[in-house]
Amino acid sequence: MDARPIIDLRGDWAAPPTADMRRAMASAEVGDDITGEDPTVNRLEAMAAEVLGKEAGLFVPSGSMGNLVAILALAPWGSEVLAGDQSHIAGAEQGGAAVVGGRSIRTLSNASMGQFDPAAIRAAIREDDIHYPRTGLLCLENTQNQCGGVPLDAATMTEQTATARELGIPVHLDGSRIWNAAAALGVPETDLTAHCTTVQACLSKGLAAPVGSVLVGPAETIAAARRHRKLLGGGMRQAGVLAAAGILALTDMRAGLAADHRRARRIAEAIVTVPGVAVNLETVRTNLVYASLGPDLDGGRIAAAMARDGVRISAWTSGMRFALHYAVDDDGVDRAIAAFEAAVGHGAGVAA
Ligand SMILES: Cc1ncc(COP(=O)(O)O)c(C=O)c1O
């Protein structure tokens, strides 16, 4: 076993809180957040609302809860929620909108750069007919994780929201990695969120806070989402301990994301040279690198061999994901590439 520190590229959620975050957490001013008395949570919520260009904010324990309370607040019970077939909301949140919320999800196909065909959005919005559910909400995701972490630029966000805006249907943005999108495009987050009613943004991924997301939107919607958060058991007491790290996520961590993106690109360009490994380099613009593997390679075996070299990645039989974050520097990237090449070169990744 390698004695060097583990390089954890399984997810950007593997980014540990920084030393400054730990200090801020230890000395955070706190109060009861359920009654709105935690000054540090209140400060985080106001900051997040400002950075993302909305009226009010809500601190939630996770991105999944932020998405769910947004759906509950915006889409009426019994309505249909439109979301991408590659989206986290449709595929990786246990169907919470339906299971917990009584809202069905109808998927739209995500194109390879993450977006929907605008005509498909229009076609999916239901006519008023007694047989149909009403269309209650359109959900977008930026960056679009499963499409390679691609950022959707401001023109695309304007285009993607146009029909919903025209027809008065609210739009929720799963902006778990909106920070990465803004950094990659070199624009303020507000350019990307302007046409969305609500935005959920993770503090606990590339920004390295240990816990939490923010949901931002109109004050009335956020007040409704706050009630839903309580319903789901997400009301927290002295959560300022966590919010203190979230504040530093916003103030200190966004500037470093461009370096994560550069490192992701280095990994992508290295692994794509290996026979049997395919990476759509066009999509590698932020901190995620998805590779698909030919039939002669097995992702699980590659990952197991790399783990023996102290490098952890996410893998499944026909693919792998590397997720960059501040705790993996240029040396870490060198180690990851070397471990990958050794795993494949030594035949450890060959499919059984
Ligand atoms: C695009 C996207 N949305 C939502 C989430 C959910 O966030 P959480 O793990 O905090 O619930 C994730 C998690 O990886 C994600 O990638």
Coordinates of C-alpha atoms and ligand atoms in Angstrom, one line a residue:
M1 CA 0.0 0.0 0.0
D2 CA 1.2 3.5 -0.9
A3 CA 2.3 5.5 2.1
R4 CA 1.6 8.9 0.4
P5 CA -1.7 10.7 1.0
I6 CA -4.7 9.4 -0.8
I7 CA -5.6 11.3 -4.0
D8 CA -9.4 11.3 -3.9
L9 CA -10.9 12.0 -7.3
R10 CA -14.2 10.1 -6.8
G11 CA -16.1 13.3 -6.5
D12 CA -15.6 17.0 -5.8
W13 CA -17.5 16.3 -2.6
A14 CA -14.3 14.6 -1.5
A15 CA -12.8 18.1 -1.0
P16 CA -12.2 18.4 2.8
P17 CA -12.9 21.7 4.6
T18 CA -10.0 24.0 4.6
A19 CA -8.0 25.0 7.7
D20 CA -9.7 28.4 7.6
M21 CA -13.1 26.8 7.4
R22 CA -12.3 24.7 10.5
R23 CA -11.3 27.8 12.4
A24 CA -14.3 29.7 11.3
M25 CA -16.6 26.8 12.3
A26 CA -15.0 26.7 15.8
S27 CA -15.6 30.3 16.5
A28 CA -18.9 30.8 14.6
E29 CA -21.6 33.0 16.2
V30 CA -24.7 30.8 16.5
G31 CA -28.4 30.8 17.4
D32 CA -31.5 28.8 16.7
D33 CA -31.8 28.7 12.9
I34 CA -35.4 27.3 12.9
T35 CA -36.6 30.5 14.5
G36 CA -34.3 32.5 12.2
E37 CA -32.0 33.5 15.0
D38 CA -28.7 32.1 13.8
P39 CA -26.7 35.2 12.6
T40 CA -24.2 33.2 10.7
V41 CA -26.8 31.3 8.7
N42 CA -28.6 34.6 8.1
R43 CA -25.4 36.1 6.7
L44 CA -24.7 33.1 4.5
E45 CA -28.3 33.1 3.1
A46 CA -28.1 36.9 2.3
M47 CA -24.7 36.5 0.7
A48 CA -25.8 33.6 -1.4
A49 CA -28.9 35.5 -2.6
E50 CA -26.7 38.4 -3.6
V51 CA -24.0 36.4 -5.4
L52 CA -26.7 34.5 -7.3
G53 CA -28.9 37.6 -8.0
K54 CA -32.0 36.6 -6.1
E55 CA -34.1 38.2 -3.3
A56 CA -33.7 35.6 -0.6
G57 CA -31.8 32.5 0.4
L58 CA -32.2 29.3 2.4
F59 CA -29.4 27.1 3.8
V60 CA -30.2 23.4 3.3
P61 CA -28.3 20.3 4.3
S62 CA -27.8 19.0 0.8
G63 CA -28.3 19.6 -2.9
S64 CA -30.9 17.0 -3.1
M65 CA -33.0 18.6 -0.4
G66 CA -32.5 22.0 -2.0
N67 CA -33.8 20.7 -5.3
L68 CA -36.8 18.9 -3.6
V69 CA -37.9 21.9 -1.6
A70 CA -37.7 24.1 -4.7
I71 CA -39.9 21.6 -6.6
L72 CA -42.4 21.5 -3.7
A73 CA -42.4 25.3 -3.5
L74 CA -42.8 25.9 -7.2
A75 CA -44.7 23.0 -8.8
P76 CA -48.3 22.5 -7.6
W77 CA -49.1 19.0 -6.1
G78 CA -50.1 16.7 -9.0
S79 CA -48.3 18.7 -11.6
E80 CA -45.6 17.5 -14.0
V81 CA -42.0 18.6 -13.6
L82 CA -39.8 18.7 -16.7
A83 CA -36.2 17.6 -16.2
G84 CA -33.3 16.3 -18.3
D85 CA -32.9 12.6 -18.9
Q86 CA -29.3 13.0 -17.7
S87 CA -30.2 15.3 -14.8
H88 CA -29.5 14.6 -11.2
I89 CA -33.1 15.5 -10.3
A90 CA -34.6 12.9 -12.7
G91 CA -32.0 10.1 -12.1
A92 CA -30.2 10.4 -8.8
E93 CA -32.6 11.7 -6.2
Q94 CA -34.7 8.6 -5.8
G95 CA -37.6 10.2 -7.6
G96 CA -38.2 12.5 -4.6
A97 CA -40.5 14.8 -6.5
A98 CA -42.8 11.8 -7.0
V99 CA -42.1 9.7 -3.9
V100 CA -42.3 12.5 -1.4
G101 CA -44.0 15.3 -3.4
G102 CA -46.7 13.9 -5.6
R103 CA -45.2 15.6 -8.6
S104 CA -44.4 13.4 -11.6
I105 CA -41.2 13.9 -13.6
R106 CA -41.2 13.9 -17.4
T107 CA -37.8 13.7 -18.9
L108 CA -36.4 15.7 -21.9
S109 CA -33.4 14.5 -23.7
N110 CA -30.2 16.3 -22.9
A111 CA -28.0 16.9 -26.0
S112 CA -24.3 16.1 -25.7
M113 CA -23.5 19.7 -24.6
G114 CA -26.2 19.4 -21.9
Q115 CA -29.0 21.5 -23.4
F116 CA -32.5 20.6 -24.5
D117 CA -33.9 21.1 -28.0
P118 CA -36.0 24.3 -27.5
A119 CA -38.7 22.7 -29.7
A120 CA -38.8 19.7 -27.4
I121 CA -39.4 22.0 -24.4
R122 CA -42.3 23.6 -26.1
A123 CA -43.7 20.3 -27.2
A124 CA -43.5 18.8 -23.7
I125 CA -45.5 21.6 -22.0
R126 CA -49.0 20.3 -21.6
E127 CA -52.1 21.7 -23.1
D128 CA -55.0 22.3 -20.8
D129 CA -56.8 18.9 -21.1
I130 CA -58.6 17.0 -18.4
H131 CA -56.4 13.9 -19.1
Y132 CA -53.1 15.6 -18.6
P133 CA -51.2 16.7 -15.5
R134 CA -50.4 20.4 -15.6
T135 CA -46.8 21.3 -16.4
G136 CA -45.6 22.8 -13.1
L137 CA -41.9 23.5 -13.5
L138 CA -39.0 23.3 -15.8
C139 CA -35.7 22.1 -14.3
L140 CA -32.3 22.9 -15.8
E141 CA -28.8 21.8 -14.6
N142 CA -25.6 23.9 -14.9
T143 CA -23.0 22.6 -15.0
Q144 CA -24.6 19.5 -16.5
N145 CA -22.9 16.7 -14.5
Q146 CA -23.7 13.6 -16.6
C147 CA -22.9 15.4 -19.9
G148 CA -19.3 15.8 -18.8
G149 CA -19.7 18.8 -16.5
V150 CA -20.4 21.1 -19.4
P151 CA -21.3 24.7 -18.6
L152 CA -24.3 26.2 -20.3
D153 CA -23.6 29.8 -21.2
A154 CA -25.8 32.8 -20.7
A155 CA -27.2 32.7 -24.3
T156 CA -28.1 29.1 -23.9
M157 CA -29.8 29.7 -20.5
T158 CA -31.8 32.5 -22.1
E159 CA -32.8 30.2 -24.9
Q160 CA -33.6 27.3 -22.6
T161 CA -35.9 29.3 -20.4
A162 CA -37.7 31.3 -23.1
T163 CA -40.8 29.1 -23.6
A164 CA -41.3 28.7 -19.8
R165 CA -41.0 32.4 -19.3
E166 CA -43.5 33.1 -22.2
L167 CA -46.0 30.6 -20.7
G168 CA -45.5 31.6 -17.1
I169 CA -44.0 28.3 -16.0
P170 CA -41.3 28.7 -13.3
V171 CA -37.8 27.5 -13.8
H172 CA -35.6 25.8 -11.2
L173 CA -31.9 25.6 -11.8
D174 CA -29.9 22.7 -10.2
G175 CA -26.8 24.8 -10.1
S176 CA -24.9 22.5 -7.8
R177 CA -21.8 23.5 -9.8
I178 CA -22.9 26.9 -11.0
W179 CA -19.6 28.2 -9.5
N180 CA -17.7 26.0 -12.0
A181 CA -19.9 27.1 -14.9
A182 CA -19.3 30.8 -14.1
A183 CA -15.5 30.2 -13.6
A184 CA -15.2 28.3 -16.9
L185 CA -17.2 30.9 -18.9
G186 CA -15.5 33.9 -17.1
V187 CA -18.8 35.5 -16.2
P188 CA -20.6 36.3 -12.9
E189 CA -23.0 33.7 -11.7
T190 CA -25.8 36.2 -12.1
D191 CA -25.4 36.1 -15.9
L192 CA -26.4 32.4 -15.8
T193 CA -29.1 32.5 -13.2
A194 CA -31.0 35.6 -14.4
H195 CA -33.9 33.8 -16.1
C196 CA -34.3 31.1 -13.4
T197 CA -36.9 31.5 -10.7
T198 CA -34.9 29.5 -8.1
V199 CA -31.3 28.2 -8.0
Q200 CA -29.8 25.5 -5.8
A201 CA -26.1 25.8 -5.5
C202 CA -23.8 23.4 -3.6
L203 CA -21.3 24.7 -1.0
S204 CA -20.0 21.2 -0.3
K205 CA -18.6 20.2 -3.7
G206 CA -15.8 22.1 -5.4
L207 CA -16.1 24.9 -2.8
A208 CA -15.1 22.4 -0.1
A209 CA -17.6 23.2 2.7
P210 CA -18.3 20.1 4.7
V211 CA -22.1 20.3 4.4
G212 CA -24.8 22.2 2.7
S213 CA -26.3 24.0 -0.2
V214 CA -28.1 27.2 -0.7
L215 CA -31.5 27.7 -2.4
V216 CA -32.1 31.2 -3.6
G217 CA -35.2 32.8 -5.3
P218 CA -38.1 35.2 -4.6
A219 CA -38.7 35.9 -0.9
E220 CA -42.2 34.3 -1.1
T221 CA -40.9 31.1 -2.7
I222 CA -38.0 30.8 -0.3
A223 CA -40.5 31.2 2.6
A224 CA -42.5 28.3 1.2
A225 CA -39.3 26.3 0.7
R226 CA -38.4 27.0 4.4
R227 CA -41.6 25.3 5.5
H228 CA -40.9 22.3 3.2
R229 CA -37.4 22.0 4.6
K230 CA -38.9 21.7 8.1
L231 CA -41.4 19.1 6.8
L232 CA -38.5 17.0 5.4
G233 CA -36.6 17.2 8.7
G234 CA -34.1 19.7 7.4
G235 CA -34.7 22.4 10.0
M236 CA -31.4 22.8 11.9
R237 CA -30.6 24.5 15.2
Q238 CA -27.1 26.1 15.7
A239 CA -26.3 25.6 12.0
G240 CA -24.1 28.6 12.0
V241 CA -21.2 26.2 12.7
L242 CA -21.8 24.8 9.2
A243 CA -22.8 28.1 7.6
A244 CA -19.4 29.6 8.7
A245 CA -17.7 27.2 6.4
G246 CA -20.2 28.0 3.7
I247 CA -19.4 31.7 3.9
L248 CA -15.7 31.0 3.2
A249 CA -16.8 28.7 0.4
L250 CA -18.3 31.7 -1.3
T251 CA -15.6 34.3 -0.4
D252 CA -12.4 32.2 -0.7
M253 CA -12.9 29.2 -2.9
R254 CA -14.5 30.3 -6.2
A255 CA -11.2 31.9 -7.4
G256 CA -9.4 28.5 -7.4
L257 CA -11.9 26.7 -9.6
A258 CA -10.1 27.6 -12.8
A259 CA -7.1 25.7 -11.6
D260 CA -9.3 22.6 -11.1
H261 CA -10.6 23.0 -14.6
R262 CA -7.0 23.2 -16.0
R263 CA -6.1 20.0 -14.1
A264 CA -9.1 18.2 -15.3
R265 CA -8.1 19.0 -18.8
R266 CA -4.6 17.6 -18.2
I267 CA -6.1 14.3 -17.0
A268 CA -8.5 14.1 -19.9
E269 CA -5.7 14.8 -22.5
A270 CA -3.5 12.1 -20.9
I271 CA -6.0 9.3 -20.5
V272 CA -7.5 9.8 -24.0
T273 CA -4.2 8.7 -25.5
V274 CA -4.7 5.2 -24.1
P275 CA -6.2 2.7 -26.6
G276 CA -9.7 1.8 -25.6
V277 CA -10.3 5.0 -23.6
A278 CA -12.7 7.6 -25.1
V279 CA -13.2 11.1 -23.7
N280 CA -15.2 13.8 -25.5
L281 CA -12.7 16.5 -25.0
E282 CA -15.2 19.1 -26.2
T283 CA -17.1 18.6 -23.0
V284 CA -14.1 18.8 -20.6
R285 CA -14.5 22.4 -19.7
T286 CA -14.9 22.3 -15.9
N287 CA -13.7 20.0 -13.1
L288 CA -15.2 16.7 -14.3
V289 CA -13.7 14.1 -16.7
Y290 CA -15.9 11.3 -17.9
A291 CA -14.2 8.5 -19.9
S292 CA -15.9 5.6 -21.6
L293 CA -14.1 2.3 -22.0
G294 CA -14.0 -0.1 -24.8
P295 CA -15.0 -3.8 -24.2
D296 CA -11.4 -4.8 -23.4
L297 CA -11.2 -2.6 -20.4
D298 CA -13.1 -2.8 -17.1
G299 CA -13.5 0.4 -15.1
G300 CA -13.9 -1.4 -11.8
R301 CA -10.6 -3.2 -12.2
I302 CA -8.8 -0.1 -13.2
A303 CA -10.2 1.7 -10.2
A304 CA -9.2 -1.1 -7.9
A305 CA -5.6 -1.1 -9.2
M306 CA -5.4 2.7 -8.9
A307 CA -6.6 2.5 -5.4
R308 CA -3.7 0.2 -4.5
D309 CA -1.5 3.2 -5.7
G310 CA -3.5 5.5 -3.4
V311 CA -5.6 7.1 -6.1
R312 CA -9.4 6.8 -5.9
I313 CA -11.8 7.5 -8.8
S314 CA -15.4 6.6 -9.6
A315 CA -15.8 3.8 -12.0
W316 CA -18.3 1.4 -13.4
T317 CA -17.7 -1.5 -16.0
S318 CA -17.7 0.7 -19.1
G319 CA -16.6 4.1 -17.7
M320 CA -14.8 6.2 -15.1
R321 CA -15.1 9.7 -13.7
F322 CA -12.3 11.9 -12.3
A323 CA -13.5 15.0 -10.3
L324 CA -11.0 17.7 -9.5
H325 CA -11.1 19.9 -6.4
Y326 CA -8.6 22.1 -4.5
A327 CA -7.1 19.2 -2.5
V328 CA -5.6 17.7 -5.6
D329 CA -2.7 19.8 -6.9
D330 CA -0.4 19.3 -9.9
D331 CA 1.5 16.6 -8.1
G332 CA -1.8 14.8 -7.4
V333 CA -2.7 15.0 -11.1
D334 CA 0.7 13.5 -12.0
R335 CA 0.1 10.7 -9.5
A336 CA -3.4 10.1 -10.9
I337 CA -2.2 9.9 -14.5
A338 CA 0.7 7.6 -13.5
A339 CA -1.6 5.3 -11.5
F340 CA -4.0 5.1 -14.4
E341 CA -1.3 4.3 -16.9
A342 CA 0.2 1.7 -14.6
A343 CA -3.2 0.1 -14.1
V344 CA -3.9 -0.2 -17.8
G345 CA -0.3 -0.9 -18.8
H346 CA 0.1 -3.7 -16.3
G347 CA -3.1 -5.3 -17.6
A348 CA -4.9 -4.8 -14.4
G349 CA -7.8 -3.1 -16.1
V350 CA -8.4 -5.7 -18.7
A351 CA -11.9 -7.0 -18.7
A352 CA -12.4 -10.6 -17.5
Ligands
LIG1 C1 -25.9 18.0 -10.5 C2 -26.1 17.6 -9.1 N1 -27.2 18.0 -8.5 C3 -27.5 17.6 -7.2 C4 -26.6 16.9 -6.5 C5 -27.0 16.5 -5.1 O1 -26.2 17.1 -4.1 P1 -26.1 16.4 -2.6 O2 -25.2 15.2 -2.8 O3 -25.6 17.5 -1.8 O4 -27.5 15.9 -2.3 C6 -25.4 16.4 -7.0 C7 -24.5 15.6 -6.3 O5 -23.5 15.2 -6.7 C8 -25.2 16.8 -8.4 O6 -24.1 16.4 -9.0

